[in-house]
Amino acid sequence: MARSISHLIYLFSSVYLVHGYVLDVDFSDSMIVAVDDSPVLVELYYESFCPGCRAFINTMLYPAFDKLRDSGIMKIAIYPYGNAHESKNPDGTWKFDCQHGEPECVGNMLEVCIMKHLNWDTDMYLPVISCMEGADDPVASAKGCISALSSISYDAVKKCASGKEGNKLEHAMGAKTESLDPAHNYVPWIVINGEHTDDLQTRAQTNLVSLVCQEYQGKKPIECSNIQAVKSASKIEPAWANWV
């Protein structure tokens, strides 16, 4: 997985926001209602130091986003919390206990602060987070990835992550994760259009582009032609929730 920050920054330097649309065509005597061509929603529940999560982001999620960015058929949401646990402090803030130790808690909060400071815009935050997750150390790489791939200040993100803002944001990620139905029992946990099944998880981890193209109900874009197999899919291993 080891790659230099400069190489990662090159890979993530040009990304565009994926949009979806619905088209109704009105003729004088009849209404033709288009097939639902809403984008496929891919949601990822993960934790920043989980090897399988990092592999999924870098071998499946980001490449799919990059390939389909102009097609309008995919929308992405990510939630950095994973298998963490939380307890409330006397002052109302939250204490987090993360599966891969304190560095993972820091990584989770850095990433949710990046998302917030980039206005929850997938087009803006996903290249930065992908850069971090593809480096040797997501926390150590944060400054370089943020500086090179966004317009926000690393110091502002660091302040967010170490303060009440990041604590509140990470609690929201935890609440979202704990509201899953069915409840997650490992990460990466992948939800497609609001649904998680073993079959969808396997297909997403095997070839996410293929899954999105199959699930998309509108006219298939050219990006869905000649989809190649992903050789690195076997590297995605789960981190189980029952680690305590």
Short mmCIF file of C-alpha atoms in Angstrom, two decimals:
data_model
loop_
_atom_site.label_atom_id
_atom_site.label_comp_id
_atom_site.label_asym_id
_atom_site.label_seq_id
_atom_site.Cartn_x
_atom_site.Cartn_y
_atom_site.Cartn_z
CA MET A 1 0.00 0.00 0.00
CA ALA A 2 2.97 2.26 0.56
CA ARG A 3 3.00 5.15 -1.92
CA SER A 4 4.50 8.61 -1.82
CA ILE A 5 2.25 11.59 -1.12
CA SER A 6 3.33 13.22 -4.40
CA HIS A 7 2.24 10.15 -6.37
CA LEU A 8 -1.11 10.04 -4.56
CA ILE A 9 -1.67 13.75 -5.13
CA TYR A 10 -1.09 13.25 -8.86
CA LEU A 11 -3.69 10.48 -8.93
CA PHE A 12 -6.32 12.51 -7.12
CA SER A 13 -5.70 15.91 -8.68
CA SER A 14 -8.58 16.04 -11.19
CA VAL A 15 -12.05 14.95 -10.08
CA TYR A 16 -15.46 16.33 -10.90
CA LEU A 17 -18.76 16.12 -9.05
CA VAL A 18 -21.11 13.37 -10.13
CA HIS A 19 -24.66 14.55 -10.76
CA GLY A 20 -27.94 12.77 -11.45
CA TYR A 21 -31.12 13.92 -13.12
CA VAL A 22 -34.70 12.89 -13.93
CA LEU A 23 -36.23 13.76 -17.29
CA ASP A 24 -39.92 14.14 -18.10
CA VAL A 25 -40.80 14.89 -21.73
CA ASP A 26 -44.17 16.53 -22.33
CA PHE A 27 -45.78 16.21 -25.77
CA SER A 28 -49.09 17.83 -26.70
CA ASP A 29 -51.30 14.74 -26.33
CA SER A 30 -49.34 12.56 -23.94
CA MET A 31 -46.75 12.52 -21.21
CA ILE A 32 -43.73 10.27 -21.57
CA VAL A 33 -42.28 9.57 -18.14
CA ALA A 34 -38.63 8.60 -18.27
CA VAL A 35 -37.29 5.54 -16.53
CA ASP A 36 -35.96 6.49 -13.10
CA ASP A 37 -32.41 7.56 -13.79
CA SER A 38 -31.54 8.71 -10.29
CA PRO A 39 -27.90 8.00 -9.44
CA VAL A 40 -27.04 4.88 -7.48
CA LEU A 41 -26.24 5.85 -3.88
CA VAL A 42 -23.14 4.11 -2.52
CA GLU A 43 -22.63 4.59 1.22
CA LEU A 44 -19.45 3.45 2.96
CA TYR A 45 -19.17 2.94 6.72
CA TYR A 46 -15.50 2.62 7.61
CA GLU A 47 -12.67 3.49 10.00
CA SER A 48 -9.51 5.30 8.98
CA PHE A 49 -6.87 2.68 9.90
CA CYS A 50 -8.79 -0.46 8.86
CA PRO A 51 -6.70 -2.20 6.15
CA GLY A 52 -9.77 -3.55 4.35
CA CYS A 53 -11.46 -0.13 4.41
CA ARG A 54 -8.36 1.49 2.98
CA ALA A 55 -8.13 -1.16 0.29
CA PHE A 56 -11.79 -0.66 -0.66
CA ILE A 57 -11.40 3.12 -0.88
CA ASN A 58 -8.31 2.90 -3.06
CA THR A 59 -9.10 -0.12 -5.26
CA MET A 60 -12.88 0.27 -5.60
CA LEU A 61 -14.49 3.48 -4.35
CA TYR A 62 -12.15 6.13 -5.71
CA PRO A 63 -11.50 4.37 -9.06
CA ALA A 64 -15.27 3.93 -9.55
CA PHE A 65 -15.85 7.59 -8.69
CA ASP A 66 -13.12 8.61 -11.12
CA LYS A 67 -14.40 6.39 -13.94
CA LEU A 68 -18.06 7.37 -13.53
CA ARG A 69 -17.54 11.03 -12.63
CA ASP A 70 -19.00 12.37 -15.88
CA SER A 71 -21.74 9.75 -16.22
CA GLY A 72 -24.16 11.01 -13.56
CA ILE A 73 -24.99 7.48 -12.36
CA MET A 74 -23.32 7.34 -8.94
CA LYS A 75 -23.54 9.32 -5.70
CA ILE A 76 -21.25 8.65 -2.73
CA ALA A 77 -21.51 9.21 1.04
CA ILE A 78 -18.93 8.05 3.57
CA TYR A 79 -19.00 7.80 7.38
CA PRO A 80 -15.69 7.54 9.29
CA TYR A 81 -16.51 5.78 12.57
CA GLY A 82 -16.65 2.05 11.90
CA ASN A 83 -16.36 -0.26 14.90
CA ALA A 84 -15.60 2.48 17.42
CA HIS A 85 -17.41 2.87 20.74
CA GLU A 86 -18.29 6.09 22.52
CA SER A 87 -19.20 7.23 26.00
CA LYS A 88 -20.34 10.64 27.21
CA ASN A 89 -18.05 12.79 29.34
CA PRO A 90 -19.36 14.86 32.28
CA ASP A 91 -18.96 18.04 30.21
CA GLY A 92 -21.20 16.68 27.44
CA THR A 93 -18.42 15.84 24.98
CA TRP A 94 -17.75 12.29 23.79
CA LYS A 95 -14.91 9.86 24.43
CA PHE A 96 -14.16 7.50 21.52
CA ASP A 97 -12.52 4.11 21.72
CA CYS A 98 -11.32 3.01 18.29
CA GLN A 99 -10.48 -0.47 17.04
CA HIS A 100 -7.00 0.46 15.83
CA GLY A 101 -6.15 2.74 18.73
CA GLU A 102 -6.01 6.47 19.31
CA PRO A 103 -4.42 7.27 15.91
CA GLU A 104 -7.56 5.90 14.25
CA CYS A 105 -9.77 8.15 16.36
CA VAL A 106 -7.65 11.10 15.25
CA GLY A 107 -7.86 9.96 11.62
CA ASN A 108 -11.63 9.59 11.80
CA MET A 109 -12.03 13.09 13.20
CA LEU A 110 -9.62 14.63 10.70
CA GLU A 111 -11.59 13.08 7.87
CA VAL A 112 -15.02 14.16 9.11
CA CYS A 113 -13.63 17.67 9.67
CA ILE A 114 -12.31 17.68 6.09
CA MET A 115 -15.79 16.70 4.89
CA LYS A 116 -17.44 19.46 6.95
CA HIS A 117 -14.95 22.16 5.96
CA LEU A 118 -15.42 21.24 2.30
CA ASN A 119 -19.19 21.63 2.69
CA TRP A 120 -19.89 17.88 2.48
CA ASP A 121 -19.04 18.09 -1.23
CA THR A 122 -17.95 14.63 -2.39
CA ASP A 123 -16.16 16.12 -5.36
CA MET A 124 -13.98 18.14 -3.00
CA TYR A 125 -13.39 15.82 -0.06
CA LEU A 126 -13.07 12.38 -1.63
CA PRO A 127 -9.72 13.07 -3.37
CA VAL A 128 -8.26 14.32 -0.07
CA ILE A 129 -9.50 11.37 1.97
CA SER A 130 -8.47 8.90 -0.74
CA CYS A 131 -5.00 10.45 -0.68
CA MET A 132 -4.79 9.99 3.09
CA GLU A 133 -6.10 6.43 3.03
CA GLY A 134 -3.66 5.45 0.29
CA ALA A 135 -0.60 6.66 2.21
CA ASP A 136 1.40 4.73 4.80
CA ASP A 137 -0.18 6.74 7.64
CA PRO A 138 -3.50 8.55 7.10
CA VAL A 139 -2.82 11.01 9.93
CA ALA A 140 0.76 11.84 8.98
CA SER A 141 -0.27 12.34 5.35
CA ALA A 142 -3.19 14.65 6.15
CA LYS A 143 -1.27 17.93 5.91
CA GLY A 144 0.21 17.15 2.50
CA CYS A 145 -3.03 15.80 1.06
CA ILE A 146 -5.11 18.73 2.35
CA SER A 147 -2.63 21.35 1.19
CA ALA A 148 -2.23 19.90 -2.30
CA LEU A 149 -5.79 18.80 -3.04
CA SER A 150 -8.03 21.41 -1.40
CA SER A 151 -8.33 25.09 -0.66
CA ILE A 152 -8.90 24.65 3.07
CA SER A 153 -6.32 25.16 5.79
CA TYR A 154 -4.71 22.15 7.46
CA ASP A 155 -4.50 24.16 10.68
CA ALA A 156 -8.27 24.76 10.58
CA VAL A 157 -8.92 21.04 10.05
CA LYS A 158 -6.50 20.11 12.85
CA LYS A 159 -8.20 22.59 15.20
CA CYS A 160 -11.58 21.12 14.29
CA ALA A 161 -10.40 17.55 14.91
CA SER A 162 -8.90 18.36 18.32
CA GLY A 163 -11.80 20.46 19.55
CA LYS A 164 -15.52 20.41 20.24
CA GLU A 165 -16.43 20.77 16.57
CA GLY A 166 -14.72 17.53 15.57
CA ASN A 167 -15.99 15.76 18.68
CA LYS A 168 -19.57 16.69 17.79
CA LEU A 169 -19.12 15.72 14.15
CA GLU A 170 -17.66 12.33 15.05
CA HIS A 171 -20.53 11.69 17.45
CA ALA A 172 -22.88 12.32 14.52
CA MET A 173 -20.93 9.74 12.48
CA GLY A 174 -21.33 7.30 15.35
CA ALA A 175 -25.07 7.93 15.62
CA LYS A 176 -25.46 7.39 11.87
CA THR A 177 -23.47 4.16 12.04
CA GLU A 178 -25.38 2.84 15.05
CA SER A 179 -28.70 3.53 13.29
CA LEU A 180 -27.93 1.02 10.53
CA ASP A 181 -30.60 -1.63 9.94
CA PRO A 182 -29.40 -4.30 9.79
CA ALA A 183 -26.70 -3.33 12.25
CA HIS A 184 -23.19 -3.55 10.87
CA ASN A 185 -20.96 -6.35 12.14
CA TYR A 186 -17.79 -5.47 10.23
CA VAL A 187 -16.22 -2.75 8.12
CA PRO A 188 -16.01 -1.80 5.34
CA TRP A 189 -19.83 -1.94 5.44
CA ILE A 190 -21.36 -1.00 2.11
CA VAL A 191 -24.95 0.13 1.56
CA ILE A 192 -26.39 0.45 -1.94
CA ASN A 193 -29.51 2.59 -2.38
CA GLY A 194 -30.31 2.18 1.31
CA GLU A 195 -29.88 -1.60 1.32
CA HIS A 196 -27.17 -3.90 2.66
CA THR A 197 -27.04 -7.59 1.77
CA ASP A 198 -24.21 -10.10 1.62
CA ASP A 199 -24.63 -10.20 -2.16
CA LEU A 200 -24.38 -6.42 -2.56
CA GLN A 201 -21.35 -6.32 -0.27
CA THR A 202 -19.57 -9.02 -2.27
CA ARG A 203 -20.39 -7.40 -5.60
CA ALA A 204 -19.25 -3.98 -4.37
CA GLN A 205 -15.97 -5.39 -3.12
CA THR A 206 -15.44 -7.39 -6.31
CA ASN A 207 -16.22 -4.72 -8.90
CA LEU A 208 -18.00 -1.55 -7.79
CA VAL A 209 -18.25 -0.09 -11.29
CA SER A 210 -20.00 -3.22 -12.50
CA LEU A 211 -22.42 -3.14 -9.55
CA VAL A 212 -23.31 0.52 -10.07
CA CYS A 213 -23.85 -0.04 -13.78
CA GLN A 214 -26.10 -3.02 -13.10
CA GLU A 215 -28.12 -1.20 -10.43
CA TYR A 216 -28.58 1.98 -12.46
CA GLN A 217 -32.09 2.05 -13.94
CA GLY A 218 -31.59 4.65 -16.66
CA LYS A 219 -29.89 4.42 -20.02
CA LYS A 220 -26.45 2.90 -19.52
CA PRO A 221 -23.61 5.35 -20.23
CA ILE A 222 -20.58 4.43 -22.31
CA GLU A 223 -18.58 4.00 -19.09
CA CYS A 224 -20.60 0.85 -18.43
CA SER A 225 -19.24 -0.84 -21.57
CA ASN A 226 -16.30 -3.25 -21.45
CA ILE A 227 -15.94 -3.27 -17.67
CA GLN A 228 -12.67 -4.86 -16.60
CA ALA A 229 -12.19 -7.23 -13.67
CA VAL A 230 -10.43 -5.79 -10.62
CA LYS A 231 -7.49 -7.99 -9.67
CA SER A 232 -6.95 -6.47 -6.22
CA ALA A 233 -10.47 -7.25 -4.97
CA SER A 234 -9.25 -10.23 -2.90
CA LYS A 235 -7.23 -7.87 -0.64
CA ILE A 236 -10.34 -6.38 0.97
CA GLU A 237 -10.64 -8.08 4.37
CA PRO A 238 -13.24 -7.13 7.00
CA ALA A 239 -12.49 -5.73 10.44
CA TRP A 240 -15.06 -7.33 12.73
CA ALA A 241 -17.18 -5.28 15.10
CA ASN A 242 -16.81 -7.67 18.05
CA TRP A 243 -13.19 -6.67 18.70
CA VAL A 244 -13.64 -5.63 22.36
#
